[in-house]
Coordinates of C-alpha atoms (C1' of nucleotides) in Angstrom, one line a residue:
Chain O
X1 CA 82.1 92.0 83.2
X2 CA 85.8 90.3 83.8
X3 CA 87.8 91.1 86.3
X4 CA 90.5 93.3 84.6
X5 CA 93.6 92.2 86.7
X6 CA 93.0 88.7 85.2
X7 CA 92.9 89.6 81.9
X8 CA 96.7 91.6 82.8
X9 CA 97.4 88.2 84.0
X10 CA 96.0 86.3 81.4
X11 CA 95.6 87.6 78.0
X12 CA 95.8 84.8 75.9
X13 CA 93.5 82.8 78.2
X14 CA 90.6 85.8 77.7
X15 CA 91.5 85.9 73.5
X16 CA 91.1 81.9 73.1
X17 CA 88.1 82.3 75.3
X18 CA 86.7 85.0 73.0
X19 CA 87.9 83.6 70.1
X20 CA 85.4 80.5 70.6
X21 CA 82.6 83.4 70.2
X22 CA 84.0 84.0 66.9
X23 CA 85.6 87.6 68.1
X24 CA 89.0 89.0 67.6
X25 CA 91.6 89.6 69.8
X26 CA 90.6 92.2 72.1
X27 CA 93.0 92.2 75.2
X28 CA 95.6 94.7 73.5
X29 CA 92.6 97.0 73.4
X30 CA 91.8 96.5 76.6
X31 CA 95.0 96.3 78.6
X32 CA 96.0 99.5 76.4
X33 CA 93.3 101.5 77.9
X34 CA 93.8 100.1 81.2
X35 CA 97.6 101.1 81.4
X36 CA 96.7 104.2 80.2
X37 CA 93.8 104.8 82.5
X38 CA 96.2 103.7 85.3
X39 CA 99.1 106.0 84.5
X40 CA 96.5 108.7 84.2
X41 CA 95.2 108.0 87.7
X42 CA 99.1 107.9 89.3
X43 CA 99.6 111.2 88.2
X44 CA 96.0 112.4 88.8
X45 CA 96.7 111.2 92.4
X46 CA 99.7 112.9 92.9
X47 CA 98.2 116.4 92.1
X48 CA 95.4 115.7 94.2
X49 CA 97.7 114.8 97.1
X50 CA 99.6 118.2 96.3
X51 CA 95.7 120.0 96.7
X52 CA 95.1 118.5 99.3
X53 CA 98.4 119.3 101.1
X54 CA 98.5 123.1 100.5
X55 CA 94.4 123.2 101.3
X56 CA 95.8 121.9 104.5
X57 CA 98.6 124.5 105.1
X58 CA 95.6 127.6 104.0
X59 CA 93.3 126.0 106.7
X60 CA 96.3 126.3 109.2
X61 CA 97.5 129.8 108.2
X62 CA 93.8 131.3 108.4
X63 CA 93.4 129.6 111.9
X64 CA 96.5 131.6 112.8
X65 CA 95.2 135.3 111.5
X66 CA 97.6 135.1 108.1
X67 CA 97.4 136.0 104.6
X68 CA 97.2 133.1 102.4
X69 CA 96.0 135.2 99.3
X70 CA 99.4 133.4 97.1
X71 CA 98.8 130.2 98.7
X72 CA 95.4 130.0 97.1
X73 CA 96.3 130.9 93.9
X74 CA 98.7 128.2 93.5
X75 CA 96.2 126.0 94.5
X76 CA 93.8 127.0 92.1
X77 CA 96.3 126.5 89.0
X78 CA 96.7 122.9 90.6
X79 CA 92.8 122.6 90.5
X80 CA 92.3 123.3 86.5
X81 CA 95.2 120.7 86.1
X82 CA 93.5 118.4 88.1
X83 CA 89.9 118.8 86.3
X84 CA 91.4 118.6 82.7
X85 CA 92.8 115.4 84.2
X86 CA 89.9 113.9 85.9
X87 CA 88.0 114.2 82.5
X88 CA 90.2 112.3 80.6
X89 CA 91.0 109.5 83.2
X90 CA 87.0 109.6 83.3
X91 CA 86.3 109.4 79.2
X92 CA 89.1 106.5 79.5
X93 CA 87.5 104.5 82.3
X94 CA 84.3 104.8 80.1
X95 CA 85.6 103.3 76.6
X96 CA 87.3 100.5 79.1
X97 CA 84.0 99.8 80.8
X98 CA 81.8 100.1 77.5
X99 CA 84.2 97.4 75.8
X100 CA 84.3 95.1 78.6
X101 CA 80.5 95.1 79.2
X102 CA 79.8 94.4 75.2
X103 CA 82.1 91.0 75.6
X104 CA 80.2 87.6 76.2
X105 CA 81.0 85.4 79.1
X106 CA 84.3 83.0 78.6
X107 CA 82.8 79.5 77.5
X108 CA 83.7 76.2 79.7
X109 CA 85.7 73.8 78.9
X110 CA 83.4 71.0 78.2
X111 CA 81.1 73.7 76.0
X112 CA 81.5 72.0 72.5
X113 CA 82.7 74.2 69.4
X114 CA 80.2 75.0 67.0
X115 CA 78.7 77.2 64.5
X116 CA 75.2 76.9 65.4
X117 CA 72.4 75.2 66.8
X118 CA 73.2 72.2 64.6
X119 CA 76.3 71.6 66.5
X120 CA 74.4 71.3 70.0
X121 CA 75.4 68.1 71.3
X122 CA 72.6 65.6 72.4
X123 CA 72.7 64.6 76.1
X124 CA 70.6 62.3 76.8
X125 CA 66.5 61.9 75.5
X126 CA 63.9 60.7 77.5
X127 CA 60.4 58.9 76.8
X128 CA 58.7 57.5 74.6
X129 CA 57.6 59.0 71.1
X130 CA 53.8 58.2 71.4
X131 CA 52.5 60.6 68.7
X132 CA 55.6 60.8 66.2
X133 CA 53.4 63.5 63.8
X134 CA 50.1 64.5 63.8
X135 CA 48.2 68.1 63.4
X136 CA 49.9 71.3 65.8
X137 CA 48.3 73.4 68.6
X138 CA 47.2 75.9 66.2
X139 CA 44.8 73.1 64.0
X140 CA 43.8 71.4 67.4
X141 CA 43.4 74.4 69.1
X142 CA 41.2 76.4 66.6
X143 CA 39.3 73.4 65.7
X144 CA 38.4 72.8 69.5
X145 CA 37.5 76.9 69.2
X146 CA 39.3 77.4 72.3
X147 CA 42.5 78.9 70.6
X148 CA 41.8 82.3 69.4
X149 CA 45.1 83.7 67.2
X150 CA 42.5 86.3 65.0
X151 CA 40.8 87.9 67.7
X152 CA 44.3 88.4 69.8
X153 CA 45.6 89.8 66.5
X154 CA 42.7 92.5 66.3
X155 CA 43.5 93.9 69.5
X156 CA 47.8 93.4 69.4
X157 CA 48.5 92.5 66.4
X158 CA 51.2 89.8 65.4
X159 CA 52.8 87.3 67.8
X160 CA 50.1 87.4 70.5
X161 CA 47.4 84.5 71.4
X162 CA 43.6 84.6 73.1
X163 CA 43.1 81.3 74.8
X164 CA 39.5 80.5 76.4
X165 CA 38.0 77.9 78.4
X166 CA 39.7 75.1 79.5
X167 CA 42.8 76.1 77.5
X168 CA 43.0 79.2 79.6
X169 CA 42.7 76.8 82.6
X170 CA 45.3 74.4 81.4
X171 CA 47.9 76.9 81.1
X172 CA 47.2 77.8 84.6
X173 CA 47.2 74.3 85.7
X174 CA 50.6 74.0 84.1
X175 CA 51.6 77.4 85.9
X176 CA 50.5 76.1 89.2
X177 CA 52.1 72.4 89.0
X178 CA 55.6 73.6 87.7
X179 CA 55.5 76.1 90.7
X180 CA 54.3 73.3 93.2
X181 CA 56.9 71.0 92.2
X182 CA 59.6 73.3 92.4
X183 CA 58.0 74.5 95.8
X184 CA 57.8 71.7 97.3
X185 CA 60.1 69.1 95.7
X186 CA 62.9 71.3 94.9
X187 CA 63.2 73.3 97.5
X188 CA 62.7 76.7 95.7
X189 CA 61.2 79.9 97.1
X190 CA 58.4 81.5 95.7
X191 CA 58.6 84.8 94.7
X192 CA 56.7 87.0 93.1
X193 CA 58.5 90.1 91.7
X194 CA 58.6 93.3 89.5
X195 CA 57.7 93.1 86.0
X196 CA 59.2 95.8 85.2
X197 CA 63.0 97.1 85.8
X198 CA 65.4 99.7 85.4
X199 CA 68.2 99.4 83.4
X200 CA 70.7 98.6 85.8
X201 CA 69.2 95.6 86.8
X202 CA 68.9 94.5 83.6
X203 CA 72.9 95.1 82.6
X204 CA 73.2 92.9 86.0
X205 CA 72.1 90.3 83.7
X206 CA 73.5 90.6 80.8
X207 CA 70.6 92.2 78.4
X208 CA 72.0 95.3 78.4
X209 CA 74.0 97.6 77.1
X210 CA 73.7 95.1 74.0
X211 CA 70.3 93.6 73.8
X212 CA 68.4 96.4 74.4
X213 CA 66.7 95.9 71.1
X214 CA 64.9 92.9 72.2
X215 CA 63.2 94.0 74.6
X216 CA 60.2 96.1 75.8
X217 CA 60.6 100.0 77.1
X218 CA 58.2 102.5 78.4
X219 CA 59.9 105.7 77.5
X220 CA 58.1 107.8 80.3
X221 CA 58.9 106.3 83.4
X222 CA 62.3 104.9 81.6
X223 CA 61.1 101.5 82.8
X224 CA 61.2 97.8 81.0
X225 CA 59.7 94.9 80.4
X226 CA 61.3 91.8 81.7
X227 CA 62.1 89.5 79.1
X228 CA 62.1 86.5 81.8
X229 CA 62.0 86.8 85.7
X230 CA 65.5 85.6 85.4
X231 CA 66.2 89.6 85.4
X232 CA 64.3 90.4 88.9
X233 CA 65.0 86.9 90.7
X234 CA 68.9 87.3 90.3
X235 CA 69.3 90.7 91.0
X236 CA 67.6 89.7 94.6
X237 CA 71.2 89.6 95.0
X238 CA 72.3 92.5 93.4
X239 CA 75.2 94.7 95.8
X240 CA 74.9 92.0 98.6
X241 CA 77.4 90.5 100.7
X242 CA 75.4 87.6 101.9
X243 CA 77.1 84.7 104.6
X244 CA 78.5 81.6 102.3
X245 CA 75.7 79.9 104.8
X246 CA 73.0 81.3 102.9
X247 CA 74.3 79.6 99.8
X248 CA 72.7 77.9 98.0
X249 CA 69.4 80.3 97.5
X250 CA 66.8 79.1 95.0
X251 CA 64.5 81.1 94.0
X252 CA 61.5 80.5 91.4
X253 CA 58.8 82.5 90.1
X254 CA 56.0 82.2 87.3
X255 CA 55.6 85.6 85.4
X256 CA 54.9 86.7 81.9
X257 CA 57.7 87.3 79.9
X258 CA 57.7 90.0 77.3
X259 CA 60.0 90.1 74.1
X260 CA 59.8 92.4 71.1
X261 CA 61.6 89.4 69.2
X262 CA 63.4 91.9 67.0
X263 CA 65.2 89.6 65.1
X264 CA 63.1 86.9 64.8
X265 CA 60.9 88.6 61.8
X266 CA 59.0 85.3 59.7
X267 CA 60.5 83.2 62.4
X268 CA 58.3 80.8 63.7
X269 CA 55.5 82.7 62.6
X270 CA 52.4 79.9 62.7
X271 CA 50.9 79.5 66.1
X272 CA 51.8 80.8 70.0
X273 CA 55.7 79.3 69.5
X274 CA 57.2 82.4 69.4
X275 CA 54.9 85.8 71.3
X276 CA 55.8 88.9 72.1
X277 CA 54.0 87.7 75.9
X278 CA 54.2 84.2 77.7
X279 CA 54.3 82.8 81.1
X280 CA 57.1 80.7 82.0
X281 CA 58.0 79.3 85.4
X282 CA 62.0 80.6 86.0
X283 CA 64.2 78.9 88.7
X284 CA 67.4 81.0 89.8
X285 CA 70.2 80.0 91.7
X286 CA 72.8 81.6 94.0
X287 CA 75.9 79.6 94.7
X288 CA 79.4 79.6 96.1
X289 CA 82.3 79.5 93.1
X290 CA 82.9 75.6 93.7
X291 CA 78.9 74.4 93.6
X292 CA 77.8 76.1 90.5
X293 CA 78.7 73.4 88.6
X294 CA 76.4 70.6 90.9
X295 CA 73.7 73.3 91.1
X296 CA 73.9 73.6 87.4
X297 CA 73.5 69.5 86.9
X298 CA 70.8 69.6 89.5
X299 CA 68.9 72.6 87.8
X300 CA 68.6 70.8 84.8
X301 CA 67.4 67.6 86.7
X302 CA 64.6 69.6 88.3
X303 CA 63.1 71.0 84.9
X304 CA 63.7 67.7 83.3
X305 CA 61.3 66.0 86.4
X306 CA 58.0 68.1 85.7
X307 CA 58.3 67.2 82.0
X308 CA 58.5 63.8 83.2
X309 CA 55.9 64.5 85.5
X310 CA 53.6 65.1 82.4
X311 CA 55.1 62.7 80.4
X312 CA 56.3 64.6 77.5
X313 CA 58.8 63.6 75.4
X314 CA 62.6 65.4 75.3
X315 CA 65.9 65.4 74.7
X316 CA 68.6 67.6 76.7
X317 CA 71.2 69.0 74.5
X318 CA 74.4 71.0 75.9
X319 CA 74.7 74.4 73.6
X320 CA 77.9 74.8 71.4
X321 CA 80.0 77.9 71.3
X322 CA 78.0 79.4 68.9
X323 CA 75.0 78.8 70.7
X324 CA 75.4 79.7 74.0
X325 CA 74.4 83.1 75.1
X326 CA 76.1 86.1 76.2
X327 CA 75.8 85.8 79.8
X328 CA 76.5 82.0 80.1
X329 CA 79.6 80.2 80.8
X330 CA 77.6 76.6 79.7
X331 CA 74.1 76.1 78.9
X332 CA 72.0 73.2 78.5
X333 CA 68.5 73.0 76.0
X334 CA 66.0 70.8 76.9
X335 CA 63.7 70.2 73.9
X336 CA 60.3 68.8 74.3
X337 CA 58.5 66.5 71.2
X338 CA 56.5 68.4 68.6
X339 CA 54.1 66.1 66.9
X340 CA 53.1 68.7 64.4
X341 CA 56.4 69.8 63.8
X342 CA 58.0 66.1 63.8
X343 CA 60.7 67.7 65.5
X344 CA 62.4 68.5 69.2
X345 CA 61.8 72.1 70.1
X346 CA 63.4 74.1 73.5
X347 CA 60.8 74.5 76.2
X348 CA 63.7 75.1 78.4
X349 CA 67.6 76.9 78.9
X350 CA 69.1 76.4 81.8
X351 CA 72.4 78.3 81.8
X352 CA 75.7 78.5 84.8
X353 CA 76.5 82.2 84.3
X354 CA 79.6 81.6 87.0
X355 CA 80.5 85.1 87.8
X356 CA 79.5 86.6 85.0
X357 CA 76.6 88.3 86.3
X358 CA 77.5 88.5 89.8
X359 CA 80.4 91.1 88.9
X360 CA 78.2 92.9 86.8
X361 CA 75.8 93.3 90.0
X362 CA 78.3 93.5 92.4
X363 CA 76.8 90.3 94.0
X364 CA 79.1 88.7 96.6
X365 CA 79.4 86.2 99.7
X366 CA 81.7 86.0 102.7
X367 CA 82.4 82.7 104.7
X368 CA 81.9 82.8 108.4
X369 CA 84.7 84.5 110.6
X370 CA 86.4 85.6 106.5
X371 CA 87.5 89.1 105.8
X372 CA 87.5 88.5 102.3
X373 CA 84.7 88.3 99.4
X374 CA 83.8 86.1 96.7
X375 CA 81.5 86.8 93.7
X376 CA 78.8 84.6 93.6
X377 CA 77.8 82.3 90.9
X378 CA 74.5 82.8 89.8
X379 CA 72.4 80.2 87.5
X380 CA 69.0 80.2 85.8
X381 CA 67.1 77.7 83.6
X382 CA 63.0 77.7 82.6
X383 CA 61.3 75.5 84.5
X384 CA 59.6 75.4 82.0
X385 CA 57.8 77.7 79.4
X386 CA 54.6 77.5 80.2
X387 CA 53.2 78.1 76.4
X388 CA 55.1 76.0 75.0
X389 CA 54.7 73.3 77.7
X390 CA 50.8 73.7 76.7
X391 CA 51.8 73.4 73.0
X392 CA 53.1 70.2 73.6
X393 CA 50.5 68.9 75.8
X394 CA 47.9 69.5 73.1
X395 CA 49.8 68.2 70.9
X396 CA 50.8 64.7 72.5
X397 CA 48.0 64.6 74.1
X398 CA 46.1 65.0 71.3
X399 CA 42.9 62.4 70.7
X400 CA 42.3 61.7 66.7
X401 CA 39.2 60.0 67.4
X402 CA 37.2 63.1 68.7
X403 CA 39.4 65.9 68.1
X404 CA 40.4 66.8 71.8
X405 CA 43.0 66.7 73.8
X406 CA 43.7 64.4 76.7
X407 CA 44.6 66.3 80.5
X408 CA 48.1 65.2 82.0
X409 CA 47.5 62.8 84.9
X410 CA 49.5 65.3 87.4
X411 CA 47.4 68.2 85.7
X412 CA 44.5 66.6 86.7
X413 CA 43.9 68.1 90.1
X414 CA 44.3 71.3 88.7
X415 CA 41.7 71.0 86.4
X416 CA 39.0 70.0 89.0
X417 CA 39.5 65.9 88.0
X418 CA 38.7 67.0 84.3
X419 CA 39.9 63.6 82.3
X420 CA 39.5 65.9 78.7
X421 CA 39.4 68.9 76.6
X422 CA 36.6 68.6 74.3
X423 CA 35.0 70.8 71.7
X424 CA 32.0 72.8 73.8
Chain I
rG1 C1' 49.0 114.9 91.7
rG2 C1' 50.2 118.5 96.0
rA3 C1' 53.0 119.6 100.9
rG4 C1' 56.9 118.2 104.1
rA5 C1' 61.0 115.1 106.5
rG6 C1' 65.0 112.1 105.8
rA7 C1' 69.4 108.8 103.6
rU8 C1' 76.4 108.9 107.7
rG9 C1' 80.7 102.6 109.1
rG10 C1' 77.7 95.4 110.3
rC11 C1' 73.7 98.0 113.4
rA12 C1' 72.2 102.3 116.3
rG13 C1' 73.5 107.3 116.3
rA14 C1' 76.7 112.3 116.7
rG15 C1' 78.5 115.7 113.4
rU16 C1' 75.9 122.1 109.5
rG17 C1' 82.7 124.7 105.6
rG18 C1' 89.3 123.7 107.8
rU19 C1' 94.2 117.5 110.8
rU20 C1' 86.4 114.3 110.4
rG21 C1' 87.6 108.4 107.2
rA22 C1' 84.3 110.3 110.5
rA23 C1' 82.5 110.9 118.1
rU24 C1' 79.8 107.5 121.1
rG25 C1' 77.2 102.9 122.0
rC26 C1' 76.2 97.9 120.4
rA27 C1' 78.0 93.8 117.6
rC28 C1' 82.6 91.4 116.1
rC29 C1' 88.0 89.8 116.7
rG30 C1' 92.5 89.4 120.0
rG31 C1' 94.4 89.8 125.1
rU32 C1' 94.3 90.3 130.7
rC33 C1' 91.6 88.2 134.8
rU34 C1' 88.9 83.1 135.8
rU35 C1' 89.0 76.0 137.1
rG36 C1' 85.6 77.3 132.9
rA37 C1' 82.1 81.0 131.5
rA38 C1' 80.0 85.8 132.3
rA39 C1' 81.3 90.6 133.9
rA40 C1' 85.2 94.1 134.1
rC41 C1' 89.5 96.1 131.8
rC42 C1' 93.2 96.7 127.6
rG43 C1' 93.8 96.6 122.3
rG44 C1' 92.0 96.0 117.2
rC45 C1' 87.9 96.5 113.8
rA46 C1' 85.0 100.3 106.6
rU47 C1' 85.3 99.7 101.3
rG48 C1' 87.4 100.3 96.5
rG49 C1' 91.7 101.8 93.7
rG50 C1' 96.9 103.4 92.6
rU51 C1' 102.0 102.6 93.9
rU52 C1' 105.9 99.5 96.3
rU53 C1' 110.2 93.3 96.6
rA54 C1' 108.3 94.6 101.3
rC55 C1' 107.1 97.9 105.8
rG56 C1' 104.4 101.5 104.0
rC57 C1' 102.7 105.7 101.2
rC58 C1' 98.9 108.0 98.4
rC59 C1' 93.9 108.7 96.2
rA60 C1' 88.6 108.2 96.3
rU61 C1' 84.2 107.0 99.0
rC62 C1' 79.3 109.9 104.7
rC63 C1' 72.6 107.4 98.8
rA64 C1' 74.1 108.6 93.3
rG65 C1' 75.7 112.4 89.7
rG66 C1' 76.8 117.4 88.8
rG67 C1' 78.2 122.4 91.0
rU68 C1' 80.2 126.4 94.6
rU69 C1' 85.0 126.8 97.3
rC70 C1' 92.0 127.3 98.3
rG71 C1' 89.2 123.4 101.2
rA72 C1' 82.6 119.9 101.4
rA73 C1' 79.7 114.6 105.3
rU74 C1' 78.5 119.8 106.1
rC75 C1' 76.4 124.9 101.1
rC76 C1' 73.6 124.7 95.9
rC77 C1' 71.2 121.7 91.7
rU78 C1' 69.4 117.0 89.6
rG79 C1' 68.2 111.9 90.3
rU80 C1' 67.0 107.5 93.3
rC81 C1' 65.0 105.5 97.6
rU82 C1' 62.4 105.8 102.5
rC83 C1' 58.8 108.1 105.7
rU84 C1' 54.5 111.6 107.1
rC85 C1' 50.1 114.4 105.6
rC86 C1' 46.4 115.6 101.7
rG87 C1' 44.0 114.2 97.0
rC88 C1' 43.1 110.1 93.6
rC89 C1' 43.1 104.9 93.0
rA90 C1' 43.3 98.3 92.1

RNA sequence: GGAGAGAUGGCAGAGUGGUUGAAUGCACCGGUCUUGAAAACCGGCAUGGGUUUACGCCCAUCCAGGGUUCGAAUCCCUGUCUCUCCGCCA
C-alpha cells in the first residue's frame, strides 16, 4: 500500500518506480479517483453537517413540547441525498484501494534493472566447490532407501516427499541448529505460531489480494495455509504502536510452509526441490525507517553464517527489477552448490520490505515523549529452507566410495555423534 | 456441538435514544509551591480524514459491517474476539 498524499506529491517519482516493474503509468488513475473521491467526501460532509445540525434543532424543539413534524421531513430528504452519496464515495474509495493494493513495492535505488533472474547481480560467493558434479538427492537418497518420492506420491500425489531414518532425523537436526544459531547467536526470539491465517493477515504481507492462487485455502473455516511463517511472524506487529525502544524485534520460527506452486507446472519436477510442503527456518525483522537498511545487511549475514556453519558452498546475489518480489523494496538470493545440478540454487530470500507491509498492516512505532507515528519497516529472509538445505548436504556431503552421505560437523550433536548416513 | 456473559480513550471504569467525542480515577505532559523531590493545587491530554495561507471550521470513529430512527455508544441483524458452564477431544 503507498501512502496516497505522496503519490499527489510525487507522481513521477511512483511512475519511474513502477515503471522498473515493467507497468504503465498508473498515477493519473490513481490521483483521478482520489480527487474525485475527495470532492465527493467535501460535499458528502457538508450535507452531513446540515443533518446533523437540524437533528440538533428537532432534539431541542421536542425538549420544549413543539411540533417538529416539517423539520423532520426536511431532514429526511437530506438523508436519501446523503446515502446516494455515501455509496458512491464508498464504490470510489474501493476501485482506489483495489488499484493501490494490486501495485508492487517501489524498488531501491541500488536494485539492478533486469528482465529476469539472469540479470541478478552476484555479490559475493563463499567456499570452496569440493564436489563440482556428482549424482542428486533423489539418486543418493533412494539408493540409500531412505528417500521415499513413490510412497509420498500414493498418498498426495505430486510434489510431496516421505523421508525415513536418519534422513528424517537430519532434517530435524538441520531444523534445530538453524533455530539454535539464530537463538542464541543472533539474538532472535523463538516463536512458534499459527499455520494457518485469515486473509487479512495475509494482504498484511503482500500475498493477497493478488497471489491468492498460490496458496493453500480451506473453504470451511475460510482459513489458509501459510506459504512461509514470514505471514504470522510479521503480522505480530500487525495494528501496533510499539515504543521506537522495542526496535529492533527479531523474531524466528521453524514451520512448514505450504504452496500450491500454481505456476510452477513441470518446473523443477525431479526430486523434493520444489513441494507443495517444507520446513524452513524464517527470521523477521521490525525496525525503525533509518535501520532497515543495516538490519537488512545483517539478516543476510546471519543466514549466510549457518551455511557456513555447515560448510556448504554459496553465492549471494542481489535480485534485479524483474526479480524482486511484490512486497520487497530490495532483496538478496543466497544460492547454495548443487553437485547434481552443477549449478547454484536459492536456499534462501531475504527481502527489506521498508514500509510496504507495515502500511498494509497498519504497523507503527512512536519515539519516547513523540506525539507522532512512524510505519515500521519490516524485513524477512529464510534462514534457511530446511529441504533444500538437506538437499545440499546430501549432495556435498555425498561419499562415492560407499554410497552415503557424510553428517555436517555442527549437525553432529544433533544426530547423537553419528559421523554417517549409510545404507541400513 | 449446546447455553450464557461481554468488547467504551494508554489503562481502569461510568454511561441503555437527543449539546456524550464520551463522567470519574490512574498514567502522561505543562505550571504553582519547594533548596531539591514528593504531596497538594491549577491547566492540558484520543485517532483518522476533509477544508483553510493561517487561527480555525467540519466529518467520521465507543470491536467490525449492515439496519431501524429526524437523531444511535445506547435499539435490531451478521461477523470477529474474550470469558463462564455443559458435551466432545490432542
Amino acid at each position: 500500500m503507498f501512502d496516497i498524499r505522496a503519490i499527489r506529491n510525487n507522481p513521477d517519482i511512483f511512475d519511474k518506480g513502477w515503471a522498473r516493474r515493467g507497468l504503465s503509468p498508473q498515477t493519473s488513475e490513481i490521483l483521478g479517483l482520489d480527487e474525485k473521491r475527495r470532492s465527493l467526501q467535501t460535499s458528502l460532509q457538508e450535507l452531513q453537517a446540515r443533518r446533523n445540525d437540524e437533528s440538533k434543532k428537532i432534539g431541542e424543539i421536542k425538549k420544549d413540547g413543539g411540533d417538529a413534524t416539517g423539520q423532520m421531513q426536511a431532514v429526511s430528504i437530506i438523508k436519501n441525498d446523503i446515502a446516494k452519496m455515501e455509496e458512491e464515495e464508498r464504490k470510489i474509495g474501493n476501485d482506489l484501494t483495489t488499484l493501490l493494493s494490486s501495485l508492487p513495492n517501489i524498488l531501491g535505488d541500488d536494485v539492478p534493472d533486469g528482465a529476469d533472474e539472469e540479470d541478478n547481480k552476484e555479490v559475493h560467493r563463499w567456499g570452496d566447490v569440493k564436489r563440482p558434479s556428482g549424482p542428486d538427492h533423489v539418486d543418493i537418497g533412494e539408493a540409500l532407501g531412505l528417500i521415499d518420492f513413490e510412497t509420498a506420491a500414493k498418498m498426495s500425489g505430486a510434489r510431496f516427499t516421505l523421508l525415513k531414518g536418519d534422513m528424517a532425523r537430519m532434517e530435524r537436526a538441520l531444523s534445530q541448529f538453524f533455530l539454535d544459531t539464530h537463538t542464541q547467536e543472533h539474538g532472535y526470539t523463538e516463536m512458534s505460531v499459527p499455520l494457518l491465517v485469515r486473509d487479512n493477515a495475509l494482504y498484511g504481507t503482500g500475498q493477497l489480494p493478488k497471489f491468492a492462487e498460490d496458496l493453500f485455502k480451506d473453504h470451511e473455516m475460510g482459513h489458509w495455509m501459510i506459504p512461509t511463517s514470514e505471514v504470522p511472524l510479521t503480522n505480530i506487529v500487525a495494528e501496533m504502536i510499539v515504543d521506537e525502544e522495542e526496535l529492533p524485534m527479531r523474531f524466528t520460527a521453524f514451520t512448514p510452509c505450504f504452496r500450491s506452486e500454481a505456476g510452477s507446472a513441470g518446473k523443477d519436477t525431479r526430486g523434493m526441490l520444489r513441494q507443495h510442503q517444507f520446513y524452513k527456518v524464517e527470521m523477521v525483522g521490525v525496525t525503525t525507517p533509518d535501520k532497515s537498511e543495516d538490519e537488512h545487511e545483517r539478516m543476510l549475514t546471519c543466514a549466510e553464517t549457518v551455511l557456513k556453519k555447515l560448510d556448504l558452498p554459496f553465492r549471494t546475489v542481489v535480485l534485479c527489477s524483474g526479480d524482486t518480489g511484490f512486497g520487497a523494496r530490495k532483496t538478496y538470493d543466497i544460492e547454495v552448490w548443487l553437485p547434481g545440478q552443477e549449478t547454484y540454487r536459492e536456499i534462501s530470500s531475504v527481502s527489506n520490505c521498508w514500509d510496504f507491509q507495515a502500511r498494509r498492516m497498519n504497523a507503527r512505532c512512536r519515539a519516547k515523549g513523540e506525539k507522532d507515528t512512524r510505519f515500521v519497516h519490516t524485513l524477512n529472509g529464510s534462514g534457511v529452507a530446511v529441504g533444500r538445505a538437506l538437499i545440499a548436504v546430501i549432495e556435498n556431503y555425498y561419499d562415492p566410495s560407499d554410497g552415503g552421505v557424510f553428517v555436517p560437523e555442527v549437525l553432529k550433536p544433533y544426530m547423537g555423534g553419528l559421523e554417517k548416513i549409510v545404507k541400513g
